[in-house]
PDB file of C-alpha atoms in Angstrom:
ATOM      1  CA  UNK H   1    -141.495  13.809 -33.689  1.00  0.00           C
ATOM      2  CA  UNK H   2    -140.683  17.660 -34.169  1.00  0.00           C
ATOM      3  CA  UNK H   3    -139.541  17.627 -30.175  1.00  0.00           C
ATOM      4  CA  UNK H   4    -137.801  14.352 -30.492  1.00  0.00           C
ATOM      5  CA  UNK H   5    -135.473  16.144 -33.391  1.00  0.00           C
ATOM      6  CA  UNK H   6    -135.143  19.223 -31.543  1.00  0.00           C
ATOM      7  CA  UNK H   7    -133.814  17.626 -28.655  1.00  0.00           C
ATOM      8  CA  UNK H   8    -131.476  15.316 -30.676  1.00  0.00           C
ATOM      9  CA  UNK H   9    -129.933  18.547 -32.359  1.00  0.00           C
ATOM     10  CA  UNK H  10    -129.705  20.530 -28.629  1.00  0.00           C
ATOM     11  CA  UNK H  11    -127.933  17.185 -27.407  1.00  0.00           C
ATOM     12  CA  UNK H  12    -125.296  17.747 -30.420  1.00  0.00           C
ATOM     13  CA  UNK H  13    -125.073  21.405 -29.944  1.00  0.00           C
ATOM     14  CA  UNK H  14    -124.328  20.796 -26.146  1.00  0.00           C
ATOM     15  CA  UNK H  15    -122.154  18.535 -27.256  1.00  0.00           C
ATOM     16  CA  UNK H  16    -120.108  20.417 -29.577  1.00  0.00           C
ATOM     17  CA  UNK H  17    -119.828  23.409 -26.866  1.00  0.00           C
ATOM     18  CA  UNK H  18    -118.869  21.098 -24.089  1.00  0.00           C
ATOM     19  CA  UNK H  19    -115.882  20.459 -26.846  1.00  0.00           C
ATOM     20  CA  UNK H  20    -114.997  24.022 -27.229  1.00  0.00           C
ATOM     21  CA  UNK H  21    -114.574  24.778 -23.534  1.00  0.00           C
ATOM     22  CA  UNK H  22    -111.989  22.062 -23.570  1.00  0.00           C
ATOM     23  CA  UNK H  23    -109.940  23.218 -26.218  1.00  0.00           C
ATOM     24  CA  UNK H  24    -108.565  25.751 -23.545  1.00  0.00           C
ATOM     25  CA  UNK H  25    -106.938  22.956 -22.131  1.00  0.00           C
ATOM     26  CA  UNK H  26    -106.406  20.033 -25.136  1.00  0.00           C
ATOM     27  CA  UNK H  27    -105.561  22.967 -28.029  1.00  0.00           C
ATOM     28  CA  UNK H  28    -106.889  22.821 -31.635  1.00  0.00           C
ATOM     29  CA  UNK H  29    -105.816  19.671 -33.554  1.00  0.00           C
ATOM     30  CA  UNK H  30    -107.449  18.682 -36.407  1.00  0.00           C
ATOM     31  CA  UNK H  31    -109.160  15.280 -34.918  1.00  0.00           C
ATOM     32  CA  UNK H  32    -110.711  17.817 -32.588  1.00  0.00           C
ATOM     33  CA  UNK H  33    -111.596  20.521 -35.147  1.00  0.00           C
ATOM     34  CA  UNK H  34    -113.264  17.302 -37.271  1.00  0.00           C
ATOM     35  CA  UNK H  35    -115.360  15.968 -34.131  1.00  0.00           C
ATOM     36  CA  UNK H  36    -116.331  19.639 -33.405  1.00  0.00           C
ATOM     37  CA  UNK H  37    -117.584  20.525 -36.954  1.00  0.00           C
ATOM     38  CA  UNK H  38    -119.067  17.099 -37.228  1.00  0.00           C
ATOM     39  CA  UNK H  39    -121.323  17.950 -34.111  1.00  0.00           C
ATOM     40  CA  UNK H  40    -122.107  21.172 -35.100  1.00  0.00           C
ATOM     41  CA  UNK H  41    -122.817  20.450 -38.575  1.00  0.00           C
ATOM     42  CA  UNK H  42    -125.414  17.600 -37.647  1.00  0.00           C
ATOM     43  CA  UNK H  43    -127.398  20.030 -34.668  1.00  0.00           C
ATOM     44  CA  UNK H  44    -127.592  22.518 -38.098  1.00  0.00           C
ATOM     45  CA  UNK H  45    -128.789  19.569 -40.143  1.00  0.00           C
ATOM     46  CA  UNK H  46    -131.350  18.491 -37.875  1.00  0.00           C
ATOM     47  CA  UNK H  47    -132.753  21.697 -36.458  1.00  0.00           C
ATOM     48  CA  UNK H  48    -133.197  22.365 -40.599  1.00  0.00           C
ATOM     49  CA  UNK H  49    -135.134  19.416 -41.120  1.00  0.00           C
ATOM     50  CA  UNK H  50    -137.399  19.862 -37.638  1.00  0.00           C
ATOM     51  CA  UNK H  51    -138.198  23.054 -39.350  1.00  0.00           C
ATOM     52  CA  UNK H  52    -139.027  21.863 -42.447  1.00  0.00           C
ATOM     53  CA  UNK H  53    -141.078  19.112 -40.848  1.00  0.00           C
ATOM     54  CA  UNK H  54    -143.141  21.868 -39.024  1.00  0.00           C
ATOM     55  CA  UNK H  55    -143.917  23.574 -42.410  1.00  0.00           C
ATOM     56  CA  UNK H  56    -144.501  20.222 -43.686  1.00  0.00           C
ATOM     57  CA  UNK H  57    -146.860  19.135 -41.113  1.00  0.00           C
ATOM     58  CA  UNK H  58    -148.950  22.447 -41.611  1.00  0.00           C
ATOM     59  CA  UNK H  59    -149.150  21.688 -45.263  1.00  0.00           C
ATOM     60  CA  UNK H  60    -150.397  18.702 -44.334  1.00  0.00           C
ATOM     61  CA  UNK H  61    -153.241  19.425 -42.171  1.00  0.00           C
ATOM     62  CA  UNK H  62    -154.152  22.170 -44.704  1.00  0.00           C
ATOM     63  CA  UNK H  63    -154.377  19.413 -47.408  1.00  0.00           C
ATOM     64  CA  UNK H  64    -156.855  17.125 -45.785  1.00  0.00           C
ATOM     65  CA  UNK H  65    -158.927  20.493 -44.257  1.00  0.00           C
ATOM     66  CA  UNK H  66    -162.765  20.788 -46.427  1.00  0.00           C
ATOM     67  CA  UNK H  67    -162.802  24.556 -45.956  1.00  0.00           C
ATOM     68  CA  UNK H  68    -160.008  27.302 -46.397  1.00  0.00           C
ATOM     69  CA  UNK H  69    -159.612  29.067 -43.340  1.00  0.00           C
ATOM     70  CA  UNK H  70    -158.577  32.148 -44.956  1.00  0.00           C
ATOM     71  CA  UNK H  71    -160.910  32.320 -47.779  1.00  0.00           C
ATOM     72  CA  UNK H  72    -163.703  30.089 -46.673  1.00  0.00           C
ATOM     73  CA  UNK H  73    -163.499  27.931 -50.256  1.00  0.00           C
ATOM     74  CA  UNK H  74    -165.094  24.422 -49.822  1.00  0.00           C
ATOM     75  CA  UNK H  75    -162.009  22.245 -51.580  1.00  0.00           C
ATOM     76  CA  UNK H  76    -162.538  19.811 -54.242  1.00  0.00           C
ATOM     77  CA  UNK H  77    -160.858  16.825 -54.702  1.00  0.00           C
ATOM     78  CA  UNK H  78    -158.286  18.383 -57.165  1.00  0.00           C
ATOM     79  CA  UNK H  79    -157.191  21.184 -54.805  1.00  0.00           C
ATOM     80  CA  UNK H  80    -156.429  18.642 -51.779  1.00  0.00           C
ATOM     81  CA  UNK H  81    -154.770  15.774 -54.103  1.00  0.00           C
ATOM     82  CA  UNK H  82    -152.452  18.472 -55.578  1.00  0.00           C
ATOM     83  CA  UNK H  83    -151.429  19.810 -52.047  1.00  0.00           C
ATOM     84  CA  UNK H  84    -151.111  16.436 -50.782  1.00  0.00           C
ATOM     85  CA  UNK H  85    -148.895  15.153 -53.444  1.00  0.00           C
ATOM     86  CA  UNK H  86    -146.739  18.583 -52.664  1.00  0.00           C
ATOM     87  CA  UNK H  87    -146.455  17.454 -49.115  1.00  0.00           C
ATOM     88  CA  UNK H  88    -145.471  14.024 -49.474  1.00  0.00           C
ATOM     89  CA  UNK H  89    -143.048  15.650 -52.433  1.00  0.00           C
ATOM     90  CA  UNK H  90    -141.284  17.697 -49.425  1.00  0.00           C
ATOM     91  CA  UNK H  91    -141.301  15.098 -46.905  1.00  0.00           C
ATOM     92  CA  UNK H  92    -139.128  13.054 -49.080  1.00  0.00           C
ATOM     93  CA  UNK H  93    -136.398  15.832 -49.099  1.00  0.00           C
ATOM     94  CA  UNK H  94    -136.003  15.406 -45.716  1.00  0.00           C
ATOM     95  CA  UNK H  95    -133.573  12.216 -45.122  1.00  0.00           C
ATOM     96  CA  UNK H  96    -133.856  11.874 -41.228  1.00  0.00           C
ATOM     97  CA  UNK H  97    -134.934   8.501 -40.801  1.00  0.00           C
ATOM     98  CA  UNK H  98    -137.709   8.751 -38.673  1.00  0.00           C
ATOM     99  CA  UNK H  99    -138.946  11.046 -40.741  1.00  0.00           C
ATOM    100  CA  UNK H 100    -138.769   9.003 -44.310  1.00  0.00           C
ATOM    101  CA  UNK H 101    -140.270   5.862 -42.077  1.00  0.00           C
ATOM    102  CA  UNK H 102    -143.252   8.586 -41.377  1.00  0.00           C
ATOM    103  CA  UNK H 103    -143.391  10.010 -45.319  1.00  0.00           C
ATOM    104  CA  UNK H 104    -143.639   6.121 -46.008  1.00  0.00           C
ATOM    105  CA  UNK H 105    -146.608   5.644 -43.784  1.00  0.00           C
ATOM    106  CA  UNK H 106    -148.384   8.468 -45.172  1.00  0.00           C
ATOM    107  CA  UNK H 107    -147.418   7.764 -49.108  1.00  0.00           C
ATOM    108  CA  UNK H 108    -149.314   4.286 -48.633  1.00  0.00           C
ATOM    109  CA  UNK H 109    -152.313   5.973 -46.725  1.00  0.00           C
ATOM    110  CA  UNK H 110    -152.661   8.197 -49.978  1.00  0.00           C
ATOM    111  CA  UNK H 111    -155.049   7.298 -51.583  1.00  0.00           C
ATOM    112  CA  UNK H 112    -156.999   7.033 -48.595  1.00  0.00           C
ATOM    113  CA  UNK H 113    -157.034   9.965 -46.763  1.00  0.00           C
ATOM    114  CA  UNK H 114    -158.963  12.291 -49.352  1.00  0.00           C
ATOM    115  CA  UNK H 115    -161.774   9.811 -49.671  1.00  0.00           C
ATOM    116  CA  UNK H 116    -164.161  11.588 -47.501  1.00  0.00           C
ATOM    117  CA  UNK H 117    -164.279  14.806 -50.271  1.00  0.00           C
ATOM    118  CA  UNK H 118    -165.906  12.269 -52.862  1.00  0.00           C
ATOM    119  CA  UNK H 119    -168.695  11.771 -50.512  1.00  0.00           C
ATOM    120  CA  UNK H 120    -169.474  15.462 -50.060  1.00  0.00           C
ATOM    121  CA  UNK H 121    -169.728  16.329 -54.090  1.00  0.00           C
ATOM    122  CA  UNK H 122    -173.550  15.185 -54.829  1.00  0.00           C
ATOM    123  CA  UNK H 123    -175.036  16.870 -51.244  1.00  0.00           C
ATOM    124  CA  UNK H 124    -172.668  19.902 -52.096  1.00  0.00           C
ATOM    125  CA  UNK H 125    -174.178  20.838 -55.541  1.00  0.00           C
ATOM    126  CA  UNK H 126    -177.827  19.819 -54.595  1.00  0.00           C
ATOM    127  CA  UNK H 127    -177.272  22.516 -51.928  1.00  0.00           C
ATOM    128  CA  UNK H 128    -175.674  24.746 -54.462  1.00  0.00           C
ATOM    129  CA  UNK H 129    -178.920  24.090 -57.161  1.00  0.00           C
ATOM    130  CA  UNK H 130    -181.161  25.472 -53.950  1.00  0.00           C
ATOM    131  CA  UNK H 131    -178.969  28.217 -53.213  1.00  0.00           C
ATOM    132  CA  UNK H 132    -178.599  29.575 -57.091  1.00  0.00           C
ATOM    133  CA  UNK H 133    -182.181  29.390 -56.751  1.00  0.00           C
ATOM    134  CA  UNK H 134    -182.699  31.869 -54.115  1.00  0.00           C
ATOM    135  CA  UNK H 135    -179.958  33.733 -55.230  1.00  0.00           C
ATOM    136  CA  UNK H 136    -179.938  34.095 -58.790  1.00  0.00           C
ATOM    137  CA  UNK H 137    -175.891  36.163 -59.212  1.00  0.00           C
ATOM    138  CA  UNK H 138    -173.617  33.734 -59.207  1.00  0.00           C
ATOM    139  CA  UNK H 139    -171.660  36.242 -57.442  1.00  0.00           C
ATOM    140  CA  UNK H 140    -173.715  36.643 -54.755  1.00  0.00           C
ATOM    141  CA  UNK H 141    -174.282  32.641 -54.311  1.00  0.00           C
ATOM    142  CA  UNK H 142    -170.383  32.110 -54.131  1.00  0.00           C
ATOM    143  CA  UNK H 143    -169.744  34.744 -51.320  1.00  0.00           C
ATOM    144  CA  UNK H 144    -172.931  33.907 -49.117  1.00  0.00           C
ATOM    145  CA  UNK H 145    -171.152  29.896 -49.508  1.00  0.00           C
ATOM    146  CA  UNK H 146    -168.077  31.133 -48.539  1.00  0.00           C
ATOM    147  CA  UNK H 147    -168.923  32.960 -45.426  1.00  0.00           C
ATOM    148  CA  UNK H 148    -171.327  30.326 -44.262  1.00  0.00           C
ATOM    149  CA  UNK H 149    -168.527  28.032 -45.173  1.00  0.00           C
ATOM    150  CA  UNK H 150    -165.848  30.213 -43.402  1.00  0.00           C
ATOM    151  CA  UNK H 151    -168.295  30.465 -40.467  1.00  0.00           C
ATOM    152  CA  UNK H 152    -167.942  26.614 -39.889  1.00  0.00           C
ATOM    153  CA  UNK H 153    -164.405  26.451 -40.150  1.00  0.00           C
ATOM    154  CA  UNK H 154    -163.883  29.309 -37.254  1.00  0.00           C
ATOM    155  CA  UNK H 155    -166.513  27.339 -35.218  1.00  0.00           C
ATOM    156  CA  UNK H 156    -164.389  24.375 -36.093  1.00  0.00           C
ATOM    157  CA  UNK H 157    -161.028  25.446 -35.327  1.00  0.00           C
ATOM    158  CA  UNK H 158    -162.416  27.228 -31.747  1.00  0.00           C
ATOM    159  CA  UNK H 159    -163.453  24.186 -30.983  1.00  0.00           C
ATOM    160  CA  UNK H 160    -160.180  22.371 -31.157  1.00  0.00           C
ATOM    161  CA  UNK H 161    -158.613  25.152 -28.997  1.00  0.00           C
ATOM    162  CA  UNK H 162    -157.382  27.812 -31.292  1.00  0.00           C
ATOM    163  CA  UNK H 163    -158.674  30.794 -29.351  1.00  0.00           C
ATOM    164  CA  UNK H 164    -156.849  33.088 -31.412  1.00  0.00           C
ATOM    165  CA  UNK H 165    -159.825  32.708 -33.894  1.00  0.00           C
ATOM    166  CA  UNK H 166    -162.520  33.674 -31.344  1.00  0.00           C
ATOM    167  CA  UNK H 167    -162.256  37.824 -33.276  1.00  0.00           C
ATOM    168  CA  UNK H 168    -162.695  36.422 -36.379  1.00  0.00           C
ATOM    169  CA  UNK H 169    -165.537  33.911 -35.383  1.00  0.00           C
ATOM    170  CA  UNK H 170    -167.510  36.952 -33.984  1.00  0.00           C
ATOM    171  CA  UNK H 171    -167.638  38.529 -37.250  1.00  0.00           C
ATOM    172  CA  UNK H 172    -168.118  35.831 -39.602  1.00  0.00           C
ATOM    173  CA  UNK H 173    -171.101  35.434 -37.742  1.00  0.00           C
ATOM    174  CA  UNK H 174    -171.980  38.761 -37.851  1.00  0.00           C
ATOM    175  CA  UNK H 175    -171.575  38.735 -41.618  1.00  0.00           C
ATOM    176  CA  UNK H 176    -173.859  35.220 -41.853  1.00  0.00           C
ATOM    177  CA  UNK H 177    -176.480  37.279 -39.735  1.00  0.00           C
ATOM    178  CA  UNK H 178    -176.767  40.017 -42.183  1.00  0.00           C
ATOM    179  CA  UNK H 179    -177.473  37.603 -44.981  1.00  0.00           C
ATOM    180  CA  UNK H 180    -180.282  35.782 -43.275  1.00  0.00           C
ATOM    181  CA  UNK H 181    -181.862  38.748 -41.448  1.00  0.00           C
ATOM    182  CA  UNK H 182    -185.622  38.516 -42.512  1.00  0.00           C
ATOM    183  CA  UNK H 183    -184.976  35.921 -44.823  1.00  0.00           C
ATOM    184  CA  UNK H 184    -185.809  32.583 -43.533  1.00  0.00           C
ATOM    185  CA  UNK H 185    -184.963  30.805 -46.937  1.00  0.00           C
ATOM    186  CA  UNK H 186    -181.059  31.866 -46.665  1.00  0.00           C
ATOM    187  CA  UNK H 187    -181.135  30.943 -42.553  1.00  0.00           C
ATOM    188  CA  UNK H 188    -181.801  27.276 -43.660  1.00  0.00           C
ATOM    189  CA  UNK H 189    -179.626  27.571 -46.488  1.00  0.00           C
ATOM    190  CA  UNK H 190    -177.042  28.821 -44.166  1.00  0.00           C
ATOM    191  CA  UNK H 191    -177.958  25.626 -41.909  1.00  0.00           C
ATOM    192  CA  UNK H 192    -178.349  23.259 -44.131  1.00  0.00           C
ATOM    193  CA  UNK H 193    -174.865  24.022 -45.175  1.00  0.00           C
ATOM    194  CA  UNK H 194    -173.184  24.205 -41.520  1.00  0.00           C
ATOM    195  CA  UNK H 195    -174.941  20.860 -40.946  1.00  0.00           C
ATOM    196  CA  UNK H 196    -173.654  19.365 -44.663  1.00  0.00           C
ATOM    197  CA  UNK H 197    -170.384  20.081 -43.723  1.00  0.00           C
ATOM    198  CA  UNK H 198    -170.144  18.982 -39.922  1.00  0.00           C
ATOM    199  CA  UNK H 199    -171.533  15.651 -41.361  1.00  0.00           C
ATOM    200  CA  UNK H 200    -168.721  15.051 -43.552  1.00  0.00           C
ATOM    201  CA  UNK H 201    -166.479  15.476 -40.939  1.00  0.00           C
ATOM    202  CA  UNK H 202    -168.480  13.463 -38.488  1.00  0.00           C
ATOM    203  CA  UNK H 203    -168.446  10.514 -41.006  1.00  0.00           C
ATOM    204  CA  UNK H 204    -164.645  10.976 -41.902  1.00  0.00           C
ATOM    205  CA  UNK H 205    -163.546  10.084 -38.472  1.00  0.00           C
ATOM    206  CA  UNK H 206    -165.842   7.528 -37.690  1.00  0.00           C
ATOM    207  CA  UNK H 207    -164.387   6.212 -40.549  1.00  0.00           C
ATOM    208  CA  UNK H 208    -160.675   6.466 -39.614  1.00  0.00           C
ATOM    209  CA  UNK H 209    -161.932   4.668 -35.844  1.00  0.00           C
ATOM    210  CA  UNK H 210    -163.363   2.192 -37.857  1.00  0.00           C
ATOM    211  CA  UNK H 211    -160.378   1.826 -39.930  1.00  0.00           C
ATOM    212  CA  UNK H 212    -157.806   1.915 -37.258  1.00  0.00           C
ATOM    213  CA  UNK H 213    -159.189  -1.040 -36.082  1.00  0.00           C
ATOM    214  CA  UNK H 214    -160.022  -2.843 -39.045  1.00  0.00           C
ATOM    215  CA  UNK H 215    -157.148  -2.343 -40.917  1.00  0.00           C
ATOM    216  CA  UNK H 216    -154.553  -3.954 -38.783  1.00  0.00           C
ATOM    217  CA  UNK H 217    -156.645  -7.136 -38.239  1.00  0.00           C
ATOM    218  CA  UNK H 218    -157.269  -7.320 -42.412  1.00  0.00           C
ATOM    219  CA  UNK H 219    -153.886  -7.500 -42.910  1.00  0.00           C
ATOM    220  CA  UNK H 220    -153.142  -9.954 -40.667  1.00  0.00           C
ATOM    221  CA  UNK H 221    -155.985 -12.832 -42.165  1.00  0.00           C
ATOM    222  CA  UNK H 222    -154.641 -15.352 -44.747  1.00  0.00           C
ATOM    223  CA  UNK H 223    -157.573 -14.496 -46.700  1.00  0.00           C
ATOM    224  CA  UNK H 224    -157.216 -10.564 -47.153  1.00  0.00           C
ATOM    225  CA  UNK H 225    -154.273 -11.133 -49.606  1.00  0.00           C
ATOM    226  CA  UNK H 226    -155.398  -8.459 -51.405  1.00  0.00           C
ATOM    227  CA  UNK H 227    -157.933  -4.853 -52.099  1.00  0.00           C
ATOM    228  CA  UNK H 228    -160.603  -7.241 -53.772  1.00  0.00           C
ATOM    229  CA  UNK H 229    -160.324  -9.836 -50.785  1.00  0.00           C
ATOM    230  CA  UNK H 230    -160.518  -6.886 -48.214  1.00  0.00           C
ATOM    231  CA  UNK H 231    -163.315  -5.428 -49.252  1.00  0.00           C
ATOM    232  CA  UNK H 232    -165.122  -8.916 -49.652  1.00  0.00           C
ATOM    233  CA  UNK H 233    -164.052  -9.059 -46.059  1.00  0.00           C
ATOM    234  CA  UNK H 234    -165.313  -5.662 -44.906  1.00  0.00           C
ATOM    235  CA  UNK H 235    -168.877  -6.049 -46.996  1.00  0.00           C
ATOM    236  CA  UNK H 236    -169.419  -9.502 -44.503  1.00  0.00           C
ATOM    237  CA  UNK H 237    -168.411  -6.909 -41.477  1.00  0.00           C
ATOM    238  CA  UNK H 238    -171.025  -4.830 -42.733  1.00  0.00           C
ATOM    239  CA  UNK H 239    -174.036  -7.281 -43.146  1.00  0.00           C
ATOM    240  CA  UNK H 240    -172.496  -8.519 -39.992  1.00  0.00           C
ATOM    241  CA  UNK H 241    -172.461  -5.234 -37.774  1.00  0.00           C
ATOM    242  CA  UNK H 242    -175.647  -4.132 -39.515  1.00  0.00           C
ATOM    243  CA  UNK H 243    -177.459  -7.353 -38.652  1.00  0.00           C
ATOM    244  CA  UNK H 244    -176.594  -7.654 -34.771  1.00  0.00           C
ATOM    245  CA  UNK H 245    -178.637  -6.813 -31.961  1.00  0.00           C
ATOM    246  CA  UNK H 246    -176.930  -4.510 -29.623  1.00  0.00           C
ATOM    247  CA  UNK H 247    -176.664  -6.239 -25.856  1.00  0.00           C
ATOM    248  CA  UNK H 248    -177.029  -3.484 -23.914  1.00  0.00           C
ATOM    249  CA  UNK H 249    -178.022   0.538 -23.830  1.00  0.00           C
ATOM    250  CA  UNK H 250    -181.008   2.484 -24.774  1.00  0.00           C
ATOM    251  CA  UNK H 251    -181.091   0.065 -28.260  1.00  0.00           C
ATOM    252  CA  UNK H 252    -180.898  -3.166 -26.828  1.00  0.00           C
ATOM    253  CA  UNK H 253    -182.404  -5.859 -28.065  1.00  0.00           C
ATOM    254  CA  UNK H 254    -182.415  -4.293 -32.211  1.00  0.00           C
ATOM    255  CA  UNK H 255    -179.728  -4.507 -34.748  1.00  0.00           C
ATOM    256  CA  UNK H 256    -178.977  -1.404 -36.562  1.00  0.00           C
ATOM    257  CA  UNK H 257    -181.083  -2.162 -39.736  1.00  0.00           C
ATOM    258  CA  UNK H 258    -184.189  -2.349 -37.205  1.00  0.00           C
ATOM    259  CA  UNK H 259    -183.323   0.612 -35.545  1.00  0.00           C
ATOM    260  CA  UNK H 260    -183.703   2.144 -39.263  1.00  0.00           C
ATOM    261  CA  UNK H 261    -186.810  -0.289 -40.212  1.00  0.00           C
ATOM    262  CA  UNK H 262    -185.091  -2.207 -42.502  1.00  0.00           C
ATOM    263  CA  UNK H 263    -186.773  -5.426 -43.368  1.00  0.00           C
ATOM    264  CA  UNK H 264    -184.781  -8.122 -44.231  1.00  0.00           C
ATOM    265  CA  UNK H 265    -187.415 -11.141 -43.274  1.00  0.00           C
ATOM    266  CA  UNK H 266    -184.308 -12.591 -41.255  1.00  0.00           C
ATOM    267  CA  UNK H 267    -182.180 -11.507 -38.375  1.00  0.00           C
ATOM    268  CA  UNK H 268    -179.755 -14.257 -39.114  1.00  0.00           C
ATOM    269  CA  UNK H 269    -176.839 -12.814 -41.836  1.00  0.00           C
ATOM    270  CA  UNK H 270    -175.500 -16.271 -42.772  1.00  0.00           C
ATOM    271  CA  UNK H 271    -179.116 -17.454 -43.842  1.00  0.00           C
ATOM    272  CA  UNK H 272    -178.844 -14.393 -45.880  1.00  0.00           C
ATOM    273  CA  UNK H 273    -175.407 -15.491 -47.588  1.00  0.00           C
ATOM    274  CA  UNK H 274    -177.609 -19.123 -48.325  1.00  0.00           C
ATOM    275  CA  UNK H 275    -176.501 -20.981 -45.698  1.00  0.00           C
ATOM    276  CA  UNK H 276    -179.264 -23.446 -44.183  1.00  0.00           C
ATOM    277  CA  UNK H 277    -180.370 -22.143 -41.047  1.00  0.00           C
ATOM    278  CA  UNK H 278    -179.413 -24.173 -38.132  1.00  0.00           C
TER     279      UNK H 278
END
C-alpha cells in the first residue's frame, strides 16, 4: 500500500511539472496557478501520509513482536495493548482512504491479534520460578532472561532475512555462552526458554492459518450470528478435526486424539454429541 501511495503522489508531482513547462507557452492565470497548486499540494499530502504509514506500520509490527529487539524484554500483555491502541490511534490521522479501509480492518481484528501473549504467561513464570531458583539475585535472573530472550529474537529476525543483525546475533550468543559455560542447569534454562518462546510463535500462526480460513466461512453460516454461536461452531470443528482419521501420510489411518492416546471409547463425534449411532 506504501508503493501504491508513492506512486499516486509521483503521478501528481509529474503532473504538476508537466504544467509548469507549459506555462512558457499558456502564461500564469489563476485557473492554472489553482490546478498547479492543487497537484502539488495533493503529491505533498500523500507522500506525508505514505510516510506516516511507514512509521505506522513499524509500530505495528513492534506491537504484536514477544521480545524487544533492542532490550531483549519478553512483553506482557499491557505493553503490546498500549502500543497497539497507539497505532491504530495514528492510523486514524491519516484520511487516505485506502488507508482508513485498512485502520478499519485492523481496529476489528483488535482484540484478536494479542491473544497469543495470554497463552505464554503461566509457562513464562513457571520458567521464571526455576530460573530464580538457580539464580537467587533478581538482578542476575532478569539479565540472563533478557539475553537468552534477546538471543531468540536475533535468531528470529536472521531468519526472516534481516542480515543486518547477523553482528549482533554473534554476540548475543557469545554472551548466552558465558552464562552456561560449565553450568548445565542455566544451558537448559537457556533452552527451555528459546524453545518456550519459538512455541508461542509456532502456535500463533498456526492459529492465524487456521483462522484465515475459518473466519470467512463463520461469517458466512446463518447460524454464526454471533461470538457465542461461533465458538459453538468452532468447539464442533474441534471434536470434529480432533476425531478424524487422516487419509493419507505417515499417520494414516489415526485421528489426532489417537495419535496422542486419547481414549474416547468411540471414533464417531456425533455419537459423542448423543446422537444414535447409525
Amino acid at each position: 500500500m506504501i508503493g501504491d501511495i508513492d506512486r499516486e503522489a509521483k503521478r501528481l508531482q509529474k503532473a504538476a511539472l508537466k504544467l509548469e513547462k507549459q506555462l512558457t507557452t499558456r502564461g500564469w492565470t489563476d485557473t492554472v496557478f489553482v490546478e498547479w497548486s492543487s497537484l502539488t499540494e495533493r503529491s505533498d499530502t500523500l507522500r506525508q501520509q505514505a510516510a506516516r504509514l511507514r512509521f505506522w506500520g513499524d509500530c505495528l509490527q513492534d506491537s504484536v513482536e514477544i521480545v524487544d529487539l533492542r532490550s531483549g524484554e519478553i512483553r506482557d500483555f499491557a505493553i503490546n495493548a498500549w502500543m497497539l491502541n497507539e497505532t491504530l490511534a495514528g492510523l486514524r490521522q491519516l484520511d487516505h482512504p485506502r488507508i482508513q479501509t485498512l485502520t478499519d480492518k485492523l481496529v476489528a481484528q483488535a482484540p484478536d491479534l494479542l491473544t497469543f501473549l495470554n497463552a505464554m504467561t503461566q509457562p513464562l513464570a513457571d520458567w521464571q520460578a526455576r530460573t530464580a531458583q538457580h539464580f537467587p539475585n533478581p538482578q542476575w535472573a532478569a539479565f540472563f532472561q533478557s539475553k537468552v530472550a534477546r538471543l531468540w529474537r536475533l535468531e528470529h529476525a536472521l531468519r526472516n532475512g534481516h542480515r543486518q543483525y547477523t553482528q549482533a546475533l554473534v554476540e548475543a550468543r557469545q554472551w548466552v555462552a558465558e552464562f552456561a559455560i560449565d553450568d548445565p542447569i542455566a544451558h537448559a534454562l537457556a533452552q527451555d526458554l528459546l524453545n518456550l518462546l519459538e512455541r508461542v510463535v509456532r502456535t500463533s500462526s498456526a492459529a492465524e492459518n487456521i483462522n484465515s480460513v475459518l473466519r470467512p466461512f463463520m461469517n458466512s453460516r446463518r447460524e454464526s450470528t454471533d461470538q457465542t454461536s461461533r465458538q459453538l461452531f468452532l468447539n464442533l470443528f474441534w471434536l470434529w478435526f480432533n476425531m478424524h482419521k487422516f487419509d493419507r501420510g505417515p499417520r494414516a489411518g489415526k485421528s489426532p486424539y489417537q495419535l496422542a492416546g486419547i481414549d474416547l471409547g468411540t471414533d464417531d463425534w456425533l455419537t459423542l454429541l448423543g446422537y444414535p449411532p447409525d
